PDB file of C-alpha atoms in Angstrom:
ATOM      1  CA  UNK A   1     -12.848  82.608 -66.646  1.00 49.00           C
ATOM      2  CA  UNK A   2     -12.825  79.885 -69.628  1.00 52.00           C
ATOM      3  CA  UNK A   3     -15.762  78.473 -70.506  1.00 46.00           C
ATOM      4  CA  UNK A   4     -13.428  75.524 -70.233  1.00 55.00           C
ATOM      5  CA  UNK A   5     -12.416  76.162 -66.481  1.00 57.00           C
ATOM      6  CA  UNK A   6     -16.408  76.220 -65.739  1.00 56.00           C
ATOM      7  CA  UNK A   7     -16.830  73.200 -67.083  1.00 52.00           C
ATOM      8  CA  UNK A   8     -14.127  71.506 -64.829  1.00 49.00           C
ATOM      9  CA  UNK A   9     -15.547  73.102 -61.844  1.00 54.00           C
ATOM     10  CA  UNK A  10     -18.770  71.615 -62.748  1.00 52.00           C
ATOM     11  CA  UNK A  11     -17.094  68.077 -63.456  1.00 51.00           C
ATOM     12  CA  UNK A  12     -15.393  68.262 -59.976  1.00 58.00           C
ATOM     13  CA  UNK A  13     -18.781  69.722 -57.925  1.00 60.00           C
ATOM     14  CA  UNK A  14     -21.043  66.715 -60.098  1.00 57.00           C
ATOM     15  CA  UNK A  15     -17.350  63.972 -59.080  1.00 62.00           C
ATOM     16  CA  UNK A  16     -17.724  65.247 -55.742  1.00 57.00           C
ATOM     17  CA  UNK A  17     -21.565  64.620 -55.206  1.00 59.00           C
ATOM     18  CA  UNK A  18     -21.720  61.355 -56.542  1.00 60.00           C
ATOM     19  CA  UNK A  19     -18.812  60.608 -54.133  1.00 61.00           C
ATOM     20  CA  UNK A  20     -20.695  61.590 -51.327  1.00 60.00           C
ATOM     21  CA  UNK A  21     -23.827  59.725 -52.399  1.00 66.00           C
ATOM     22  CA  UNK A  22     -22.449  56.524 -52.644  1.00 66.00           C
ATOM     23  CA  UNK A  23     -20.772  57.386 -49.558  1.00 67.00           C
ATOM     24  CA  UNK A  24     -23.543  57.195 -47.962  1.00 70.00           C
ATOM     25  CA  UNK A  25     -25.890  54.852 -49.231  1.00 68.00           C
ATOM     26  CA  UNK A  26     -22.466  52.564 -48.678  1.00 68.00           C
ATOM     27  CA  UNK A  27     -22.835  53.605 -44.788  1.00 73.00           C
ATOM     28  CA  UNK A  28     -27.010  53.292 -45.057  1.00 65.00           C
ATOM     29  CA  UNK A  29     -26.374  49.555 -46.626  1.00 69.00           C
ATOM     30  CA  UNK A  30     -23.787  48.699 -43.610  1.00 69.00           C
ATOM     31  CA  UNK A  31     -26.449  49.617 -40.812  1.00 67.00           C
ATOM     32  CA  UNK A  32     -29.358  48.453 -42.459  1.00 65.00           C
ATOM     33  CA  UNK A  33     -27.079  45.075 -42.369  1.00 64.00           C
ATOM     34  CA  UNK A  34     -25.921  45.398 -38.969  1.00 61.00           C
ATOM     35  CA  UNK A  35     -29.661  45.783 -37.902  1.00 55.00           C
ATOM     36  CA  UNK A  36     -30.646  42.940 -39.749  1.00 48.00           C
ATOM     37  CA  UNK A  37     -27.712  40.382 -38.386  1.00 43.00           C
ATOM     38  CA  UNK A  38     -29.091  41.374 -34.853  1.00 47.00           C
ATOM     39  CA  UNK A  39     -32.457  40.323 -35.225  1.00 40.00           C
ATOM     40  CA  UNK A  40     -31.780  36.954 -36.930  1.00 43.00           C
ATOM     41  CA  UNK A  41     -32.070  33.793 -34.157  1.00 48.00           C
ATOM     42  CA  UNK A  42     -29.438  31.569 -34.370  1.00 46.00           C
ATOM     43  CA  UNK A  43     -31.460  27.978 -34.396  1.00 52.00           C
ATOM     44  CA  UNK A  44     -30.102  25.795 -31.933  1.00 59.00           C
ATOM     45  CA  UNK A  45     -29.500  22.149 -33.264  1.00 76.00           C
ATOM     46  CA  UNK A  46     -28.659  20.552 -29.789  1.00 90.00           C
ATOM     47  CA  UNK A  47     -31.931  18.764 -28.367  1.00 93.00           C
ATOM     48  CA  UNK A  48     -30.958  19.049 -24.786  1.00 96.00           C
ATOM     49  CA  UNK A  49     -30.824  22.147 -22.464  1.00 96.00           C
ATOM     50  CA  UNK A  50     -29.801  22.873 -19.147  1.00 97.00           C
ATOM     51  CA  UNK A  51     -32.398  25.605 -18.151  1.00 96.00           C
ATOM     52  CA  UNK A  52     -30.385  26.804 -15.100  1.00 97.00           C
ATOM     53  CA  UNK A  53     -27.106  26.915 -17.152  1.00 96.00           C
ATOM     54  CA  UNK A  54     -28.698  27.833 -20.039  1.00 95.00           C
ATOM     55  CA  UNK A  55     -26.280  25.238 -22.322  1.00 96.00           C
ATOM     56  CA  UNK A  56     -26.834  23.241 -24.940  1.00 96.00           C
ATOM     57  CA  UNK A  57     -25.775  19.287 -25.296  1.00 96.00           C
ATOM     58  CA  UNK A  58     -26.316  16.760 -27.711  1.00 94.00           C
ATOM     59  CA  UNK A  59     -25.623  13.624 -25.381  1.00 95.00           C
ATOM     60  CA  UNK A  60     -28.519  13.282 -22.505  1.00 95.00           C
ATOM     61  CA  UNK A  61     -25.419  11.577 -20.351  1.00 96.00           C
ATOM     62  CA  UNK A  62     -23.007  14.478 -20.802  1.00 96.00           C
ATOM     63  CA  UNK A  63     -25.919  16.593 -19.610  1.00 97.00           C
ATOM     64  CA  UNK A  64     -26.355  14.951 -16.498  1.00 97.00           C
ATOM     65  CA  UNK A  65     -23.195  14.783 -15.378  1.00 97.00           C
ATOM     66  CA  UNK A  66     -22.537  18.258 -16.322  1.00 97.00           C
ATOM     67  CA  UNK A  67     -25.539  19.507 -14.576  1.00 97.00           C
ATOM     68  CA  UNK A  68     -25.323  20.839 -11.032  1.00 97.00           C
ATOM     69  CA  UNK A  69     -27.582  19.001  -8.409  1.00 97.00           C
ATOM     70  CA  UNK A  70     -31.091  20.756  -8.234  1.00 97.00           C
ATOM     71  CA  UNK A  71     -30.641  21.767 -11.918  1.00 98.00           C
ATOM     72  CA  UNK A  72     -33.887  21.824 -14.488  1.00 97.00           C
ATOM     73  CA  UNK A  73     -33.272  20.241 -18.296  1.00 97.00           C
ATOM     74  CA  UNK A  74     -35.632  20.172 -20.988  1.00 96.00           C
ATOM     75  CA  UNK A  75     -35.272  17.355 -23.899  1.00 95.00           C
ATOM     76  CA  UNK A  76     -36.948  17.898 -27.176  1.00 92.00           C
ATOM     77  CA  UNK A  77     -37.473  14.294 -29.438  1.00 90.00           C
ATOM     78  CA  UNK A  78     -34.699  12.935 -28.446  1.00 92.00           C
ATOM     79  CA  UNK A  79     -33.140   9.457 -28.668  1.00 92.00           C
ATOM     80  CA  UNK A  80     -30.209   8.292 -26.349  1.00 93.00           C
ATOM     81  CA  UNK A  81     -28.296   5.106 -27.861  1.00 93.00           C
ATOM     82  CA  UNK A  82     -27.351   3.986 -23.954  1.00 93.00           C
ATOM     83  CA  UNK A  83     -27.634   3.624 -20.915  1.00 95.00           C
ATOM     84  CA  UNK A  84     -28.481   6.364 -18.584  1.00 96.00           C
ATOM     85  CA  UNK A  85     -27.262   6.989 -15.395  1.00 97.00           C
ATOM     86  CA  UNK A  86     -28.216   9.416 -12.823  1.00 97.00           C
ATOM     87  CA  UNK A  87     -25.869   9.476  -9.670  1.00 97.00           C
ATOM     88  CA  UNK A  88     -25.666  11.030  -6.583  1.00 95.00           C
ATOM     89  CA  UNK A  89     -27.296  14.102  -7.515  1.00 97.00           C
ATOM     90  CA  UNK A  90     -31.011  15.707  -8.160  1.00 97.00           C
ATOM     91  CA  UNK A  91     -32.019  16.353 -11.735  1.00 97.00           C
ATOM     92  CA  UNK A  92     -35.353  17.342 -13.015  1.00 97.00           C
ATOM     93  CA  UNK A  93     -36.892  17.019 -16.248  1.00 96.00           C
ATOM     94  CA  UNK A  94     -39.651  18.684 -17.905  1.00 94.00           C
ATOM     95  CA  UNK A  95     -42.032  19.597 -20.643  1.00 92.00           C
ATOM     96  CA  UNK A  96     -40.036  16.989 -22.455  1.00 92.00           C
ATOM     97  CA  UNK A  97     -40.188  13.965 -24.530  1.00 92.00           C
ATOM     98  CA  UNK A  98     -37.303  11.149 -25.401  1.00 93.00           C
ATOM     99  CA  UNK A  99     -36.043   7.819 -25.396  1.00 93.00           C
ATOM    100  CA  UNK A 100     -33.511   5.680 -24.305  1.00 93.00           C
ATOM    101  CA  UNK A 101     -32.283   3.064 -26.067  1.00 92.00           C
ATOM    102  CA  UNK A 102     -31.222   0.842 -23.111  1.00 91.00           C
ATOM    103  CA  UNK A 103     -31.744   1.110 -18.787  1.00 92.00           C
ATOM    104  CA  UNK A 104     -32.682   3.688 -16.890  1.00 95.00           C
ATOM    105  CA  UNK A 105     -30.529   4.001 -13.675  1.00 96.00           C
ATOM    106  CA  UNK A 106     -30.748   6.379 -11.200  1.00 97.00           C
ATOM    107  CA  UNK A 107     -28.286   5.306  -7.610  1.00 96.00           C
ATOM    108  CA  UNK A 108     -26.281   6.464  -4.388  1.00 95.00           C
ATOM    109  CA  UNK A 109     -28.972   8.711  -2.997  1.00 95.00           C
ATOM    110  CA  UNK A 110     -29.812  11.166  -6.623  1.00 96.00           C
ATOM    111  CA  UNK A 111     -33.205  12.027  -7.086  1.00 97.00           C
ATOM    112  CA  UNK A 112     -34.848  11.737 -10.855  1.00 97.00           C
ATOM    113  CA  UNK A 113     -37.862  13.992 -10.924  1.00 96.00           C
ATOM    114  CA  UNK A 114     -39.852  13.414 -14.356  1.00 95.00           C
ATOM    115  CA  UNK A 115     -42.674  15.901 -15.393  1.00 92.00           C
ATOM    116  CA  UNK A 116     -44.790  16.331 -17.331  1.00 86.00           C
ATOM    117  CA  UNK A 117     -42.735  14.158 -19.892  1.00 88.00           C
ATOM    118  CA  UNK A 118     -43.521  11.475 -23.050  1.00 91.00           C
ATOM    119  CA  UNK A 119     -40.855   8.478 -22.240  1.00 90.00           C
ATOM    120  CA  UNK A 120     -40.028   5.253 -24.255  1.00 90.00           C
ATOM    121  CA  UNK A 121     -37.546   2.745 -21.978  1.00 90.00           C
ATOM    122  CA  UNK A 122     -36.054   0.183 -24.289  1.00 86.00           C
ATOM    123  CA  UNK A 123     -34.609  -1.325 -21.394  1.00 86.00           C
ATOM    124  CA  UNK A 124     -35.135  -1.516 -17.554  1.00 88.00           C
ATOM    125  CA  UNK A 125     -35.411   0.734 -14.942  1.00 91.00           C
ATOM    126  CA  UNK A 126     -33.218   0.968 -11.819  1.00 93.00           C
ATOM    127  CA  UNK A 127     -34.233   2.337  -8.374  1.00 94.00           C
ATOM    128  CA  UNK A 128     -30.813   1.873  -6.257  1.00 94.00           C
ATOM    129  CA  UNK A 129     -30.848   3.734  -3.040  1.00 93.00           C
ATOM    130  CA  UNK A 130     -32.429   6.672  -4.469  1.00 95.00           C
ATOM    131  CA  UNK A 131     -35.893   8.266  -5.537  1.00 95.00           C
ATOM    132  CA  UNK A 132     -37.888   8.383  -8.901  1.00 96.00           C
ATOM    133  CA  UNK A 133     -41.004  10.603  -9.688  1.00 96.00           C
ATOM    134  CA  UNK A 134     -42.617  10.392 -12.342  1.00 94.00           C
ATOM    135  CA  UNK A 135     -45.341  13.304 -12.201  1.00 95.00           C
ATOM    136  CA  UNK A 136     -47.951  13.488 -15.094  1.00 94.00           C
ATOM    137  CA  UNK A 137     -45.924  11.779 -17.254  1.00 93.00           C
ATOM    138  CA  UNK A 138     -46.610   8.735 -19.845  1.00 92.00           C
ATOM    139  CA  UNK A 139     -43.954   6.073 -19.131  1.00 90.00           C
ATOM    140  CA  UNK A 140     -43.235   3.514 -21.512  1.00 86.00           C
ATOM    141  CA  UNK A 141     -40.897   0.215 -20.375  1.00 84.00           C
ATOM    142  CA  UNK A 142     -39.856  -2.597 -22.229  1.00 76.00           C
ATOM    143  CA  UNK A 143     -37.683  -5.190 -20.744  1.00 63.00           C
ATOM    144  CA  UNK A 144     -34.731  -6.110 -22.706  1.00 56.00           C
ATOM    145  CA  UNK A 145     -35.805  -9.732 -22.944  1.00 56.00           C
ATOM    146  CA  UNK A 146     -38.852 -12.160 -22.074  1.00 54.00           C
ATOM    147  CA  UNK A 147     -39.065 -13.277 -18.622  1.00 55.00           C
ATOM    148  CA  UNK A 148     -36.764 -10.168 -17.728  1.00 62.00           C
ATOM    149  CA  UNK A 149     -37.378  -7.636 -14.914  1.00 67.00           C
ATOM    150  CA  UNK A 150     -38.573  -4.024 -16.145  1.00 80.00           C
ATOM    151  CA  UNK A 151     -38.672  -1.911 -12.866  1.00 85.00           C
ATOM    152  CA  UNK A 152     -36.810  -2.675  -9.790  1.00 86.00           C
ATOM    153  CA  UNK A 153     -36.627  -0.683  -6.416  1.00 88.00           C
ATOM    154  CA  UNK A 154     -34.375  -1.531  -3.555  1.00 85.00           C
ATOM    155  CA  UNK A 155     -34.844  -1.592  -0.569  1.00 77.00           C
ATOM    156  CA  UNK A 156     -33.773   1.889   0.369  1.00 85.00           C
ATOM    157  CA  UNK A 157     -35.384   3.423  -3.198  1.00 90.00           C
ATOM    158  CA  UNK A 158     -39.107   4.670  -3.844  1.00 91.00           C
ATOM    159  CA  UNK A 159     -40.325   5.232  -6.544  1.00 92.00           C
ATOM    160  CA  UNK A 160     -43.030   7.675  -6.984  1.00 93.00           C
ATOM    161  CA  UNK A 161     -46.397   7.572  -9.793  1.00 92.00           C
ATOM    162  CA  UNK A 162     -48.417  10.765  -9.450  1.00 93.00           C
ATOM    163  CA  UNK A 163     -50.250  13.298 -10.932  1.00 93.00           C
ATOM    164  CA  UNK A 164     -52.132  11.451 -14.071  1.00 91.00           C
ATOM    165  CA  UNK A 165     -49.081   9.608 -14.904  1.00 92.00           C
ATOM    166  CA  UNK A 166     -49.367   6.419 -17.361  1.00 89.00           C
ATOM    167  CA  UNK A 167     -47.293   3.421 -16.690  1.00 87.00           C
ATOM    168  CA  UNK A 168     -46.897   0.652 -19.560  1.00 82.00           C
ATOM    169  CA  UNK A 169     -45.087  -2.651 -20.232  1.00 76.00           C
ATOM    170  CA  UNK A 170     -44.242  -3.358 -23.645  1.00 68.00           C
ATOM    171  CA  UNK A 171     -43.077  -6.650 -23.027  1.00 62.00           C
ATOM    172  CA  UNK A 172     -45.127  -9.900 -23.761  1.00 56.00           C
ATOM    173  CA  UNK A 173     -43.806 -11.851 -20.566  1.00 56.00           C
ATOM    174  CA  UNK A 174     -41.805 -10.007 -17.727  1.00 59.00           C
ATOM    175  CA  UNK A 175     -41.870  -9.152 -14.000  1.00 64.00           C
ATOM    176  CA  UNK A 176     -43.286  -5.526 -14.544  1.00 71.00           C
ATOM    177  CA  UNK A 177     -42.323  -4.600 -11.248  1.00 77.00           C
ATOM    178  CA  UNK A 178     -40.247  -5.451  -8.184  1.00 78.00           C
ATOM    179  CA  UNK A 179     -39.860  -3.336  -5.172  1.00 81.00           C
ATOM    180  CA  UNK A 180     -38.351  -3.256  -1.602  1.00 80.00           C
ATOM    181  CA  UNK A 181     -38.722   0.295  -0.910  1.00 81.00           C
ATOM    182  CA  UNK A 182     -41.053   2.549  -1.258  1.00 84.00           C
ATOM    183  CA  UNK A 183     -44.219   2.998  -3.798  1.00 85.00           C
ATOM    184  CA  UNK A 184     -46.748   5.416  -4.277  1.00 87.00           C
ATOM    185  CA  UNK A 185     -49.548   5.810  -7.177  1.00 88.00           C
ATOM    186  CA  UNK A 186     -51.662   8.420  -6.865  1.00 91.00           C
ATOM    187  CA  UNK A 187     -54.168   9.385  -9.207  1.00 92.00           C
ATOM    188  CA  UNK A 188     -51.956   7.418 -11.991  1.00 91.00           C
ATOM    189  CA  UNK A 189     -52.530   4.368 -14.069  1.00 87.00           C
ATOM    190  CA  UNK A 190     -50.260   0.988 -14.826  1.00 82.00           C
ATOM    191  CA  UNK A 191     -51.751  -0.316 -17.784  1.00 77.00           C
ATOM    192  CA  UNK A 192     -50.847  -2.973 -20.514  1.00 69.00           C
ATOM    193  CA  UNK A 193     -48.904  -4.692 -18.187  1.00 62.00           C
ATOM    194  CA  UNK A 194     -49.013  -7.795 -19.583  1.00 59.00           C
ATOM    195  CA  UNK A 195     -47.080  -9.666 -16.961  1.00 56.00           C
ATOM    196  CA  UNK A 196     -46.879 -12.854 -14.997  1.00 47.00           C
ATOM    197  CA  UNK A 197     -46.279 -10.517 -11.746  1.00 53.00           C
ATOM    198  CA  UNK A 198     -46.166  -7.496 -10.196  1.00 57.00           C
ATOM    199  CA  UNK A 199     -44.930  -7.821  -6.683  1.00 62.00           C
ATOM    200  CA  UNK A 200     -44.255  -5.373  -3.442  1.00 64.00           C
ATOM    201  CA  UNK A 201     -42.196  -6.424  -0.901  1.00 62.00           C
ATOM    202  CA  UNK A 202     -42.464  -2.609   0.765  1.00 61.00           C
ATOM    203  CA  UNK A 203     -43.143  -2.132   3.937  1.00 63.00           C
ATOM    204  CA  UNK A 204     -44.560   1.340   2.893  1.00 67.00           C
ATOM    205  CA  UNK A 205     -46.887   1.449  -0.434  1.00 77.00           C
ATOM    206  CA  UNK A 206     -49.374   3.528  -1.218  1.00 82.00           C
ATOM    207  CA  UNK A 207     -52.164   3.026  -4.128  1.00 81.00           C
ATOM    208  CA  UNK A 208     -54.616   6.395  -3.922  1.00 86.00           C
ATOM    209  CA  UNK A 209     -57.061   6.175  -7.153  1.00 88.00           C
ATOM    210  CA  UNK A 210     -54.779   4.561  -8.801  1.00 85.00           C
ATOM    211  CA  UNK A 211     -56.037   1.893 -11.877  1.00 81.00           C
ATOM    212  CA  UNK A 212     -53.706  -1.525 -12.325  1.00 75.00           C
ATOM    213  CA  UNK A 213     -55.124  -3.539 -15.179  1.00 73.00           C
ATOM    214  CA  UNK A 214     -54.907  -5.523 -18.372  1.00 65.00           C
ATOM    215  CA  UNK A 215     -52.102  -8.267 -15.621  1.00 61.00           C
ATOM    216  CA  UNK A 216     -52.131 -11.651 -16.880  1.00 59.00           C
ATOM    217  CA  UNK A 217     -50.559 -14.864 -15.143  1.00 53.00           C
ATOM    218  CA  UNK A 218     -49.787 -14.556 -11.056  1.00 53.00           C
ATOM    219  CA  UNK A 219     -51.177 -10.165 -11.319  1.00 56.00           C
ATOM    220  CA  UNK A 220     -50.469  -8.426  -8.428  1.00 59.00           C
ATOM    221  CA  UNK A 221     -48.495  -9.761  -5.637  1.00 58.00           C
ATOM    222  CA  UNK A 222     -48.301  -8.053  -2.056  1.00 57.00           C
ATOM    223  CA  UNK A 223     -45.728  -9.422   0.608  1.00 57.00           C
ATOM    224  CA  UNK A 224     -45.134  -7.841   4.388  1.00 55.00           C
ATOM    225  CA  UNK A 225     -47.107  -4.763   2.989  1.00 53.00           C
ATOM    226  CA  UNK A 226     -49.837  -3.167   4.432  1.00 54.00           C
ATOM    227  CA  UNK A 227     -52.108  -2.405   1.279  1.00 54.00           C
ATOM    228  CA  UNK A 228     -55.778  -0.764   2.127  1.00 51.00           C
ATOM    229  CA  UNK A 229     -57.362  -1.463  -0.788  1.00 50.00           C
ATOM    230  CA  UNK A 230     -60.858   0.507  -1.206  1.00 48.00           C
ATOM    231  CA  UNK A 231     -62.557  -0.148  -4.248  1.00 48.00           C
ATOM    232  CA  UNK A 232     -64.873  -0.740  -5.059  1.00 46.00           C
ATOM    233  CA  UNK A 233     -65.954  -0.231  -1.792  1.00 44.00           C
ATOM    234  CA  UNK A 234     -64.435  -0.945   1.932  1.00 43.00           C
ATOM    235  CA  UNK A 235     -66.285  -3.586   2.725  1.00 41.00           C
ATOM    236  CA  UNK A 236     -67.424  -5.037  -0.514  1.00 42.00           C
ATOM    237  CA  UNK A 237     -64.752  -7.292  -2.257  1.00 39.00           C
ATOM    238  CA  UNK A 238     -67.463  -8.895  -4.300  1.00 42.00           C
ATOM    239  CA  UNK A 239     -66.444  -7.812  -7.168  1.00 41.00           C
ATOM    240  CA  UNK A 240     -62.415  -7.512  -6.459  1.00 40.00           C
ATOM    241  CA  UNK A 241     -59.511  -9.721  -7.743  1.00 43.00           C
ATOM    242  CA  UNK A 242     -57.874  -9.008  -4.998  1.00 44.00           C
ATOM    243  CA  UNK A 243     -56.864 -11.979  -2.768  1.00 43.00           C
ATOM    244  CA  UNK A 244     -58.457 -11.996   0.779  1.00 40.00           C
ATOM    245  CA  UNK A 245     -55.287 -12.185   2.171  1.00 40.00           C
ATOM    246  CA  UNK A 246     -53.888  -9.315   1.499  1.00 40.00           C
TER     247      UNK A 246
END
């Protein structure tokens, strides 16, 4: 053999190895990829998910209506240009915080169940046949104009204040609160309220450690309602703004 021919046969052995070398470091750089593709997270830009579902939405409405009844969304700073409407169906929200740029409705027998939740109400809020709860949450309502009405139950609605929730009027002169139904505050406060008149036409109410203050003008107004009213103690009104008549 040629020194020539061993030279070829060491070209091809040397052609061959660096074939197979890149070969692989070509398939080592395509599964080091792969791997790394896995473990990046997608972020998700929507602010709004359905929990149950587990789907994303950008519109708080399109949510609702999407949702099944009974189903669990979380909202993450979040601002609704709108109304909102919750109807005929049970929605809950939690460990959440938003804002809606106009009312708050929920009707026709749905159930809005709040907690525990940071929410600014640019508008008013609507109890219409149907049942609010807002459960250690901070509450923020502003009605749309002076002399407007910021929270109104019917007479077939309740509306329910519990768990170290904050209530607050934003507005300089309003009726903070009307209501036919039902209320109950429980270990919650209405503050700020800055209003000519809170009034309770239900036949049912309930205030349990509960704190109204800061009312101006007419305060708090109690018609047909049975209101025990036990501070600072049962028998000493002394102290209390409360009319004797109620």
């Amino acid at each position: 053999m040629s020194l020539c021919e061993n030279d070829l046969k060491l070209l091809d052995r040397k052609m061959l190895w660096l074939g197979l070398s890149a070969l692989m470091a070509a398939i080592v750089l395509l599964l080091l990829i792969s791997g790394t593709s896995q473990a990046i997270d997608v972020p998700v830009t929507e602010p709004i998910q359905n929990i149950d579902s587990g789907v994303y939405y950008s519109d708080i409405q399109a949510a609702v209506d999407a949702a099944a009844s009974g189903d669990t969304l979380v909202i993450t700073d979040y601002v609704f240009a709108g109304d909102l409407v919750v109807d005929g169906k049970d929605i809950n929200i939690v460990d959440s915080s938003f804002q809606i740029d106009g009312n708050l409705a929920v009707r026709n027998g749905a159930s809005l169940y709040i907690d525990p939740t940071w929410l600014n109400v640019t508008g008013n809020v609507y109890v219409d046949a149907a049942t609010l709860t807002w459960d250690n949450t901070i509450v923020q309502v502003n009605a749309t104009s002076n002399g407007g009405l910021e929270i109104w139950v019917n007479n077939t609605g309740n509306l329910y204040i519990i768990n170290n929730s904050v209530v607050r009027s934003g507005t300089a002169f309003s009726y903070m609160m009307f209501v036919e139904g039902e209320i109950q505050v429980v270990d919650s406060a209405m503050e700020d309220m800055r209003t000519i008149r809170m009034m309770t036409l239900a036949p049912a109410s309930t205030f349990e450690n509960a704190t109204i203050s800061d009312w101006e003008w007419y305060g708090f107004w109690v018609v047909n309602t049975c209101l025990l009213y036990t501070s600072p103690s049962p028998r000493d009104l002394s102290t209390s703004r409360m009319p004797s008549s109620a």
